Amino acid sequence: MYYSKRIETMSRDELSALQSERLVNCVKRVYENVDTYKRKFDEASIQPGDIKSIEDISRLPFTYKQDLRDNYPFGLFAVPMEQVIRVHASSGTTGKQTVVGYTNNDIDIWSQCMARTFAAGGVSSSDIIHISYGYGLFTGGLGAHYGSEKLGATTVPVSVGNTKRQIQILRDFGCTSICCTPSYIIYIAETLESMGLTKDDISLRRGFLGAEPWTDNMRRSIEDRLGIKAFDIYGLSEIMGPGVAFECDEQHWLHVNEDHFYPEIIDPETLEVLPDNTEGELVFTCMTKEALPLIRYRTRDISKISHENCSCGRIFVRMSKPAGRTDDMLIIRGVNVFPSQIESVLLEIPQVSPYYLIVVDRVGVLDTIEISVEIKEGLFFDEVRAIESLKKQIKNAVESTLGIAAQIKLVPPRTLERSEGKSKHVIDNRAL
Ligand code: DLL
């Protein structure tokens, strides 16, 4: 199903023409209204008139998270404050919050992008959408909320917390779709089971899960456990919030809302733009945003893009499930390791749950890595031999995938911290 079929299925030539027109306008707007961009363009000896089509985009300078911090809170806004009707902020782990703003039109486009996301997953106005992303400065709750209303679905603004009450609402209201992080839906499934209920006691059919990396293995396990189809949704506050990219029925890579956000993949070292199917850092340009139109924003997210046709008929380019962030990558004894790789390994092992915590430390000059893994309910924790052999199995699997030796610690069910929003999988004591 489409929300805006004409746009989502237009020809590549038509789309390029639209992108060119939008980019040319956007570059002019930022040059005239945002001091930082005027300076960046002048330094790069680029005048707005030099940008004539979307092909010229690679001539433009990049924008960094630091630019938002340096201009905290509203310094990169391209419109006067009386036109800004909403702000959100993302906390991040270091430094000041990043503040983002929206005009009336920006909120309308954001809602459309989220409505496309829901429609692509088969949701219509007859569905009831339960929203468990946080409401507030985080973009998840209100982003999904406005999209659900735009589509005409019945919107249930639950926000995070009180999981038992969430389950009661899911049951009593007959909610058919849910929006939350992948880690929170696993916690919901676990709580449902601990209440003596099964997936047959709720009416959920679809989940729109995102805001953190998750693997296809995790998707399969969520789908089986809750009897739903689970769609990945991607976005970031700086560009808009959820709704930058979404999965269609194929569940294979995410379509970027390419009429509004132009994606590029670059090599983070050489800054060169990379061809299709090559992994690198995602960069976005917001061609239609009014309040905060960022140019070539370096997301730090690692992905690849493909222009291959999709059987769903959408023209929009697809990005692979983000594998993590360049700043999440752990370098352990010189080997690059992403938490998502460890998660993939663990999910192949039926005796363990998807909860894990990676602790990295340094003893002398040597990095150490310990992975605490929760075993599944019902396993006998007192059988020493079984435990030792499970530990060995995990250790070997991690070693053969990542090429590094890790200490494995098995912990009883329900002992690692649960998260209602984005989960934290890594403690790196080396940085302390
Ligand atoms: O997390 C927006 C969002 C809300 C997306 C709800 C999807 C659903 P921020 O808090 O600014 O915004 O965090 C953005 O989260 O740069 C990625 O590193 C990560 N991220 C978001 N979605 C995904 C995903 C929201 N589907 C940062 N897969 C991004 C992997 C994701 N990482």
Short mmCIF file of C-alpha atoms and ligand atoms in Angstrom, two decimals:
data_model
loop_
_atom_site.label_atom_id
_atom_site.label_comp_id
_atom_site.label_asym_id
_atom_site.label_seq_id
_atom_site.Cartn_x
_atom_site.Cartn_y
_atom_site.Cartn_z
CA MET A 1 0.00 0.00 0.00
CA TYR A 2 1.13 3.54 -0.72
CA TYR A 3 0.35 6.80 1.02
CA SER A 4 1.46 8.96 -1.91
CA LYS A 5 1.59 6.56 -4.85
CA ARG A 6 2.23 9.14 -7.56
CA ILE A 7 5.36 10.38 -5.84
CA GLU A 8 6.59 7.04 -4.58
CA THR A 9 6.37 5.49 -8.05
CA MET A 10 7.41 8.40 -10.29
CA SER A 11 10.14 7.77 -12.88
CA ARG A 12 13.80 8.18 -11.98
CA ASP A 13 14.07 11.13 -14.42
CA GLU A 14 11.12 12.89 -12.85
CA LEU A 15 12.56 12.31 -9.39
CA SER A 16 15.98 13.68 -10.40
CA ALA A 17 14.34 16.77 -11.85
CA LEU A 18 12.39 17.30 -8.63
CA GLN A 19 15.52 16.82 -6.53
CA SER A 20 17.48 19.25 -8.69
CA GLU A 21 14.82 21.92 -8.37
CA ARG A 22 14.61 21.41 -4.61
CA LEU A 23 18.36 21.38 -4.08
CA VAL A 24 18.88 24.58 -6.06
CA ASN A 25 16.24 26.35 -3.93
CA CYS A 26 17.56 24.93 -0.69
CA VAL A 27 21.15 25.98 -1.35
CA LYS A 28 19.97 29.51 -2.08
CA ARG A 29 17.91 29.60 1.13
CA VAL A 30 20.70 28.44 3.40
CA TYR A 31 23.24 30.77 1.82
CA GLU A 32 20.97 33.75 2.35
CA ASN A 33 19.70 32.87 5.82
CA VAL A 34 22.31 30.88 7.75
CA ASP A 35 25.63 32.56 8.58
CA THR A 36 27.44 29.25 9.04
CA TYR A 37 26.48 28.12 5.53
CA LYS A 38 27.41 31.43 3.97
CA ARG A 39 30.84 31.07 5.57
CA LYS A 40 31.23 27.40 4.61
CA PHE A 41 30.22 28.08 0.99
CA ASP A 42 32.49 31.12 0.75
CA GLU A 43 35.41 29.13 2.15
CA ALA A 44 34.79 26.42 -0.44
CA SER A 45 34.45 29.13 -3.14
CA ILE A 46 30.94 27.95 -3.99
CA GLN A 47 28.16 30.36 -4.85
CA PRO A 48 24.53 29.21 -4.85
CA GLY A 49 24.41 29.81 -8.63
CA ASP A 50 27.11 27.12 -9.12
CA ILE A 51 24.64 24.43 -8.04
CA LYS A 52 22.46 23.74 -11.04
CA SER A 53 21.31 20.17 -10.50
CA ILE A 54 21.41 17.29 -8.04
CA GLU A 55 24.59 16.07 -9.76
CA ASP A 56 26.40 19.07 -8.30
CA ILE A 57 25.68 18.03 -4.72
CA SER A 58 29.14 16.57 -4.13
CA ARG A 59 30.65 20.04 -4.54
CA LEU A 60 28.90 21.25 -1.40
CA PRO A 61 30.61 21.32 2.00
CA PHE A 62 29.64 18.86 4.74
CA THR A 63 27.75 19.66 7.96
CA TYR A 64 28.85 18.05 11.24
CA LYS A 65 27.20 17.48 14.60
CA GLN A 66 29.75 19.98 15.91
CA ASP A 67 28.15 22.68 13.70
CA LEU A 68 24.87 22.14 15.58
CA ARG A 69 26.68 22.27 18.92
CA ASP A 70 28.58 25.43 17.97
CA ASN A 71 25.28 27.06 17.03
CA TYR A 72 23.34 25.81 20.08
CA PRO A 73 20.41 26.13 20.36
CA PHE A 74 18.88 27.85 17.30
CA GLY A 75 21.84 29.29 15.36
CA LEU A 76 21.43 27.11 12.23
CA PHE A 77 17.73 27.85 11.80
CA ALA A 78 17.00 29.30 8.37
CA VAL A 79 13.71 31.01 9.28
CA PRO A 80 12.75 33.59 11.93
CA MET A 81 11.61 32.07 15.24
CA GLU A 82 7.99 33.12 14.69
CA GLN A 83 7.83 30.53 11.91
CA VAL A 84 9.22 27.74 14.09
CA ILE A 85 6.30 25.88 15.64
CA ARG A 86 8.14 23.00 17.33
CA VAL A 87 11.57 22.05 18.62
CA HIS A 88 12.97 18.64 19.56
CA ALA A 89 16.35 17.73 20.97
CA SER A 90 18.55 14.70 21.04
CA SER A 91 20.67 14.10 24.06
CA GLY A 92 23.54 12.00 22.72
CA THR A 93 26.18 10.73 25.06
CA THR A 94 28.66 13.59 24.97
CA GLY A 95 28.44 17.34 24.81
CA LYS A 96 25.46 19.62 24.56
CA GLN A 97 22.05 18.57 23.31
CA THR A 98 21.40 18.96 19.63
CA VAL A 99 18.34 21.15 19.10
CA VAL A 100 16.25 20.88 15.94
CA GLY A 101 13.29 22.98 14.74
CA TYR A 102 10.28 22.66 12.44
CA THR A 103 7.96 25.05 10.62
CA ASN A 104 4.32 24.18 10.02
CA ASN A 105 5.25 22.86 6.59
CA ASP A 106 8.11 20.78 8.02
CA ILE A 107 5.70 19.08 10.43
CA ASP A 108 3.32 18.40 7.56
CA ILE A 109 6.07 16.78 5.44
CA TRP A 110 7.31 14.79 8.45
CA SER A 111 3.77 13.49 9.03
CA GLN A 112 3.51 12.49 5.37
CA CYS A 113 6.83 10.64 5.55
CA MET A 114 5.61 8.70 8.59
CA ALA A 115 2.23 8.05 6.92
CA ARG A 116 4.16 6.56 3.96
CA THR A 117 6.07 4.41 6.45
CA PHE A 118 2.89 2.97 7.97
CA ALA A 119 1.18 2.50 4.60
CA ALA A 120 4.23 0.63 3.24
CA GLY A 121 3.79 -1.81 6.11
CA GLY A 122 0.15 -2.36 5.17
CA VAL A 123 -1.46 -0.12 7.81
CA SER A 124 -4.64 1.77 6.91
CA SER A 125 -7.13 4.06 8.60
CA SER A 126 -8.87 1.04 10.08
CA ASP A 127 -5.82 0.18 12.19
CA ILE A 128 -5.16 1.11 15.81
CA ILE A 129 -1.56 2.23 16.33
CA HIS A 130 -0.06 1.95 19.82
CA ILE A 131 2.86 4.36 20.15
CA SER A 132 5.43 3.43 22.79
CA TYR A 133 8.25 5.65 21.63
CA GLY A 134 8.93 8.37 24.17
CA TYR A 135 6.92 11.58 23.82
CA GLY A 136 8.84 14.74 24.59
CA LEU A 137 12.05 16.14 23.20
CA PHE A 138 12.81 12.76 21.58
CA THR A 139 11.38 12.72 18.04
CA GLY A 140 10.06 9.13 18.22
CA GLY A 141 6.72 9.61 19.97
CA LEU A 142 5.40 12.75 18.30
CA GLY A 143 6.88 11.78 14.92
CA ALA A 144 4.99 8.48 14.85
CA HIS A 145 1.92 10.15 16.36
CA TYR A 146 1.51 12.77 13.65
CA GLY A 147 2.12 10.15 10.91
CA SER A 148 -0.51 7.86 12.36
CA GLU A 149 -3.04 10.68 12.52
CA LYS A 150 -2.13 11.82 8.99
CA LEU A 151 -2.97 8.32 7.75
CA GLY A 152 -6.24 8.45 9.67
CA ALA A 153 -5.41 5.47 11.89
CA THR A 154 -6.63 5.45 15.48
CA THR A 155 -3.67 6.74 17.45
CA VAL A 156 -2.95 5.59 21.01
CA PRO A 157 -0.26 7.87 22.52
CA VAL A 158 1.04 5.62 25.30
CA SER A 159 4.70 6.76 25.42
CA VAL A 160 7.21 4.71 27.43
CA GLY A 161 6.96 2.98 30.81
CA ASN A 162 4.70 0.77 32.87
CA THR A 163 4.91 -2.26 30.63
CA LYS A 164 2.07 -4.18 32.29
CA ARG A 165 -0.24 -1.26 31.68
CA GLN A 166 0.95 -1.15 28.06
CA ILE A 167 -0.06 -4.78 27.70
CA GLN A 168 -3.45 -4.09 29.20
CA ILE A 169 -3.97 -1.27 26.68
CA LEU A 170 -2.82 -3.51 23.81
CA ARG A 171 -5.41 -6.11 24.88
CA ASP A 172 -8.32 -3.87 25.82
CA PHE A 173 -8.04 -1.49 22.84
CA GLY A 174 -7.23 -4.25 20.32
CA CYS A 175 -4.21 -2.36 19.00
CA THR A 176 -3.09 -3.79 15.62
CA SER A 177 0.27 -1.99 15.23
CA ILE A 178 2.94 -0.93 17.64
CA CYS A 179 5.79 1.57 17.40
CA CYS A 180 8.75 1.19 19.80
CA THR A 181 12.41 0.25 19.88
CA PRO A 182 13.30 -3.37 19.04
CA SER A 183 14.69 -3.84 22.54
CA TYR A 184 11.47 -2.60 24.12
CA ILE A 185 9.27 -4.93 22.09
CA ILE A 186 11.32 -7.86 23.35
CA TYR A 187 10.69 -6.65 26.88
CA ILE A 188 6.97 -6.37 26.10
CA ALA A 189 7.00 -9.97 24.80
CA GLU A 190 8.80 -11.12 27.91
CA THR A 191 6.37 -9.31 30.21
CA LEU A 192 3.39 -10.70 28.28
CA GLU A 193 4.70 -14.21 28.84
CA SER A 194 5.42 -13.56 32.52
CA MET A 195 1.77 -12.50 32.92
CA GLY A 196 0.74 -15.95 31.65
CA LEU A 197 -0.47 -14.53 28.32
CA THR A 198 0.41 -15.43 24.74
CA LYS A 199 0.42 -13.63 21.41
CA ASP A 200 -3.13 -14.89 20.91
CA ASP A 201 -4.30 -12.64 23.76
CA ILE A 202 -3.39 -9.51 21.78
CA SER A 203 -4.30 -8.39 18.25
CA LEU A 204 -0.93 -7.03 17.13
CA ARG A 205 -0.11 -7.60 13.46
CA ARG A 206 2.69 -5.15 12.75
CA GLY A 207 5.58 -3.45 14.51
CA PHE A 208 7.45 -0.33 13.35
CA LEU A 209 10.71 -0.67 15.15
CA GLY A 210 13.76 1.55 15.04
CA ALA A 211 15.88 4.20 16.74
CA GLU A 212 18.68 1.66 17.32
CA PRO A 213 20.42 -1.02 15.29
CA TRP A 214 18.90 -4.50 15.24
CA THR A 215 19.57 -7.55 13.16
CA ASP A 216 17.50 -9.74 10.85
CA ASN A 217 17.89 -12.56 13.36
CA MET A 218 16.30 -10.38 15.99
CA ARG A 219 13.51 -9.55 13.56
CA ARG A 220 12.73 -13.23 13.06
CA SER A 221 12.67 -13.86 16.77
CA ILE A 222 10.35 -10.86 17.43
CA GLU A 223 8.05 -11.92 14.59
CA ASP A 224 7.75 -15.48 15.89
CA ARG A 225 7.29 -14.48 19.47
CA LEU A 226 4.54 -11.93 18.87
CA GLY A 227 3.02 -13.17 15.62
CA ILE A 228 3.66 -9.84 13.89
CA LYS A 229 5.47 -8.56 10.83
CA ALA A 230 8.29 -6.32 12.08
CA PHE A 231 9.43 -3.37 9.94
CA ASP A 232 12.62 -1.42 10.42
CA ILE A 233 12.23 2.36 10.48
CA TYR A 234 15.16 4.75 10.43
CA GLY A 235 15.66 8.41 11.08
CA LEU A 236 17.56 10.97 13.07
CA SER A 237 16.56 14.21 14.74
CA GLU A 238 18.98 16.36 12.76
CA ILE A 239 17.34 15.34 9.49
CA MET A 240 13.76 15.10 10.78
CA GLY A 241 13.19 12.19 13.18
CA PRO A 242 11.64 8.79 12.33
CA GLY A 243 10.45 8.54 8.72
CA VAL A 244 13.68 9.30 6.88
CA ALA A 245 13.66 5.70 5.60
CA PHE A 246 11.26 2.79 5.92
CA GLU A 247 10.85 -0.83 4.88
CA CYS A 248 8.22 -2.05 2.43
CA ASP A 249 6.63 -5.50 2.42
CA GLU A 250 9.86 -6.99 1.05
CA GLN A 251 11.59 -6.19 4.38
CA HIS A 252 14.83 -5.95 2.47
CA TRP A 253 16.64 -2.64 3.02
CA LEU A 254 14.87 0.67 3.70
CA HIS A 255 13.46 3.07 1.11
CA VAL A 256 14.69 6.60 1.72
CA ASN A 257 12.05 9.33 1.35
CA GLU A 258 14.25 10.56 -1.44
CA ASP A 259 12.03 13.41 -2.62
CA HIS A 260 12.91 15.17 0.66
CA PHE A 261 16.22 13.68 1.85
CA TYR A 262 19.06 13.03 -0.57
CA PRO A 263 21.35 10.23 0.63
CA GLU A 264 24.99 9.68 -0.23
CA ILE A 265 27.47 7.12 1.08
CA ILE A 266 30.97 8.42 1.63
CA ASP A 267 34.27 6.99 2.72
CA PRO A 268 34.66 8.57 6.16
CA GLU A 269 38.42 8.89 5.70
CA THR A 270 38.81 10.14 2.12
CA LEU A 271 35.33 11.77 1.99
CA GLU A 272 34.91 10.35 -1.49
CA VAL A 273 31.35 9.46 -2.58
CA LEU A 274 31.09 5.67 -2.88
CA PRO A 275 29.17 3.65 -5.49
CA ASP A 276 26.08 1.51 -4.84
CA ASN A 277 26.46 -1.50 -2.56
CA THR A 278 29.64 -0.21 -0.93
CA GLU A 279 29.59 0.26 2.81
CA GLY A 280 30.39 3.70 4.17
CA GLU A 281 28.99 6.64 6.14
CA LEU A 282 25.51 7.90 5.34
CA VAL A 283 25.21 11.58 4.49
CA PHE A 284 21.88 13.36 4.03
CA THR A 285 20.80 16.66 2.53
CA CYS A 286 17.36 17.95 3.55
CA MET A 287 16.11 19.48 0.32
CA THR A 288 12.71 20.69 1.53
CA LYS A 289 13.21 21.48 5.22
CA GLU A 290 12.49 25.11 6.05
CA ALA A 291 13.56 25.53 9.68
CA LEU A 292 16.71 23.41 9.68
CA PRO A 293 17.80 22.50 6.15
CA LEU A 294 21.08 20.68 6.70
CA ILE A 295 23.41 20.23 3.74
CA ARG A 296 25.39 16.96 3.45
CA TYR A 297 24.99 16.12 7.11
CA ARG A 298 27.41 13.41 8.24
CA THR A 299 25.27 10.98 10.22
CA ARG A 300 28.10 8.64 11.36
CA ASP A 301 25.73 5.76 10.55
CA ILE A 302 27.17 2.94 8.52
CA SER A 303 25.12 1.63 5.62
CA LYS A 304 25.13 1.13 1.86
CA ILE A 305 22.62 2.16 -0.78
CA SER A 306 21.17 0.46 -3.84
CA HIS A 307 19.22 1.84 -6.79
CA GLU A 308 18.10 -1.65 -7.84
CA ASN A 309 14.36 -1.86 -8.60
CA CYS A 310 12.19 -3.10 -5.77
CA SER A 311 9.25 -5.42 -6.35
CA CYS A 312 7.01 -3.06 -4.37
CA GLY A 313 7.17 -0.58 -7.25
CA ARG A 314 8.69 2.26 -5.23
CA ILE A 315 11.32 4.26 -7.04
CA PHE A 316 13.03 5.46 -3.85
CA VAL A 317 16.59 4.28 -3.34
CA ARG A 318 17.14 1.73 -0.57
CA MET A 319 19.68 1.80 2.27
CA SER A 320 20.79 -1.35 4.10
CA LYS A 321 19.89 -1.77 7.77
CA PRO A 322 22.37 0.51 9.54
CA ALA A 323 25.12 -1.69 10.92
CA GLY A 324 26.01 0.75 13.68
CA ARG A 325 27.75 4.08 13.94
CA THR A 326 31.35 4.95 13.22
CA ASP A 327 31.49 6.27 16.78
CA ASP A 328 30.05 2.99 18.22
CA MET A 329 32.71 0.89 16.62
CA LEU A 330 34.98 -0.71 19.17
CA ILE A 331 38.58 -1.26 18.28
CA ILE A 332 39.67 -4.25 20.30
CA ARG A 333 43.28 -5.28 19.94
CA GLY A 334 43.23 -3.54 16.58
CA VAL A 335 40.16 -5.38 15.32
CA ASN A 336 37.05 -3.36 14.42
CA VAL A 337 34.01 -4.74 16.22
CA PHE A 338 30.41 -3.60 16.05
CA PRO A 339 28.03 -4.60 18.84
CA SER A 340 25.54 -5.68 16.14
CA GLN A 341 27.99 -8.39 14.98
CA ILE A 342 28.05 -9.85 18.48
CA GLU A 343 24.26 -9.68 18.63
CA SER A 344 24.00 -11.62 15.36
CA VAL A 345 26.23 -14.35 16.71
CA LEU A 346 24.23 -14.65 19.94
CA LEU A 347 20.91 -14.83 18.16
CA GLU A 348 22.08 -17.92 16.28
CA ILE A 349 22.36 -19.76 19.60
CA PRO A 350 18.96 -21.00 20.78
CA GLN A 351 19.80 -21.34 24.48
CA VAL A 352 20.47 -17.64 25.01
CA SER A 353 18.20 -14.59 25.06
CA PRO A 354 18.85 -11.42 23.05
CA TYR A 355 20.12 -9.60 26.14
CA TYR A 356 23.84 -9.02 26.37
CA LEU A 357 26.34 -6.53 27.73
CA ILE A 358 29.81 -6.03 26.37
CA VAL A 359 32.42 -4.75 28.81
CA VAL A 360 35.73 -3.65 27.35
CA ASP A 361 38.71 -2.97 29.56
CA ARG A 362 42.45 -2.68 29.36
CA VAL A 363 44.77 -4.76 31.48
CA GLY A 364 48.31 -3.47 31.06
CA VAL A 365 48.52 -2.90 27.34
CA LEU A 366 46.03 -5.56 26.42
CA ASP A 367 42.37 -4.91 25.65
CA THR A 368 39.96 -7.37 27.22
CA ILE A 369 36.38 -8.02 26.25
CA GLU A 370 33.81 -9.75 28.37
CA ILE A 371 30.33 -10.50 27.07
CA SER A 372 27.61 -11.19 29.62
CA VAL A 373 24.84 -13.20 28.03
CA GLU A 374 21.49 -14.09 29.54
CA ILE A 375 20.48 -17.69 29.23
CA LYS A 376 16.89 -18.52 28.41
CA GLU A 377 14.30 -19.32 31.02
CA GLY A 378 14.07 -23.03 31.83
CA LEU A 379 17.73 -23.87 31.25
CA PHE A 380 19.34 -25.61 34.17
CA PHE A 381 21.91 -23.23 35.45
CA ASP A 382 23.32 -25.69 37.95
CA GLU A 383 24.51 -28.22 35.44
CA VAL A 384 28.13 -27.28 35.32
CA ARG A 385 28.97 -29.31 32.27
CA ALA A 386 26.09 -27.93 30.20
CA ILE A 387 27.03 -24.40 31.18
CA GLU A 388 30.68 -24.88 30.33
CA SER A 389 29.83 -26.34 26.95
CA LEU A 390 27.41 -23.49 26.15
CA LYS A 391 30.07 -20.94 27.11
CA LYS A 392 32.54 -22.65 24.86
CA GLN A 393 30.07 -22.72 21.98
CA ILE A 394 29.47 -18.96 22.29
CA LYS A 395 33.17 -18.23 22.67
CA ASN A 396 34.00 -20.19 19.51
CA ALA A 397 31.20 -18.56 17.54
CA VAL A 398 32.33 -15.06 18.57
CA GLU A 399 35.92 -15.88 17.79
CA SER A 400 35.21 -17.27 14.37
CA THR A 401 33.03 -14.30 13.39
CA LEU A 402 35.02 -11.45 14.88
CA GLY A 403 38.50 -12.90 14.99
CA ILE A 404 39.01 -12.00 18.64
CA ALA A 405 38.81 -14.02 21.82
CA ALA A 406 36.21 -12.84 24.34
CA GLN A 407 35.43 -13.96 27.87
CA ILE A 408 31.85 -15.19 28.06
CA LYS A 409 29.85 -14.86 31.24
CA LEU A 410 26.45 -16.55 31.38
CA VAL A 411 23.96 -14.85 33.65
CA PRO A 412 20.51 -16.01 34.82
CA PRO A 413 17.36 -14.90 32.98
CA ARG A 414 16.13 -11.34 33.64
CA THR A 415 19.31 -10.07 35.26
CA LEU A 416 20.56 -7.63 32.63
CA GLU A 417 18.98 -4.18 32.58
CA ARG A 418 15.90 -3.78 30.32
CA SER A 419 15.41 -0.63 28.30
CA GLU A 420 12.25 1.24 27.40
CA GLY A 421 14.02 3.28 24.74
CA LYS A 422 17.39 2.85 23.10
CA SER A 423 19.35 0.10 24.81
CA LYS A 424 22.94 0.29 25.95
CA HIS A 425 25.03 -2.72 25.03
CA VAL A 426 28.57 -1.53 25.68
CA ILE A 427 30.58 -0.33 28.66
CA ASP A 428 34.02 0.76 27.56
CA ASN A 429 36.12 1.25 30.67
CA ARG A 430 39.20 2.08 28.59
CA ALA A 431 37.88 5.55 27.92
CA LEU A 432 37.55 6.35 31.62
O1 DLL B 1 16.19 7.75 16.98
C1 DLL B 1 14.67 8.86 15.48
C2 DLL B 1 13.84 7.63 15.43
C3 DLL B 1 12.81 7.46 16.33
C4 DLL B 1 14.07 6.68 14.46
C5 DLL B 1 12.01 6.34 16.27
C6 DLL B 1 13.27 5.55 14.36
C7 DLL B 1 12.25 5.39 15.27
P1 DLL B 1 17.84 10.24 17.33
O2 DLL B 1 17.51 10.08 18.76
O3 DLL B 1 18.35 11.55 16.86
O4 DLL B 1 16.59 9.94 16.43
O5 DLL B 1 18.90 9.11 16.98
C8 DLL B 1 19.33 8.94 15.66
O6 DLL B 1 19.66 6.56 16.03
O7 DLL B 1 21.73 8.33 13.71
C9 DLL B 1 21.12 6.03 14.26
O8 DLL B 1 22.43 5.92 14.80
C10 DLL B 1 20.13 5.46 15.25
N1 DLL B 1 18.99 4.85 14.54
C11 DLL B 1 17.78 5.37 14.31
N2 DLL B 1 16.99 4.46 13.66
C12 DLL B 1 17.77 3.36 13.44
C13 DLL B 1 17.56 2.09 12.83
C14 DLL B 1 15.89 8.76 16.37
N3 DLL B 1 16.40 1.75 12.29
C15 DLL B 1 20.29 7.77 15.57
N4 DLL B 1 18.61 1.25 12.80
C16 DLL B 1 20.71 7.47 14.15
C17 DLL B 1 19.80 1.57 13.33
C18 DLL B 1 19.04 3.62 14.00
N5 DLL B 1 20.04 2.73 13.95
#
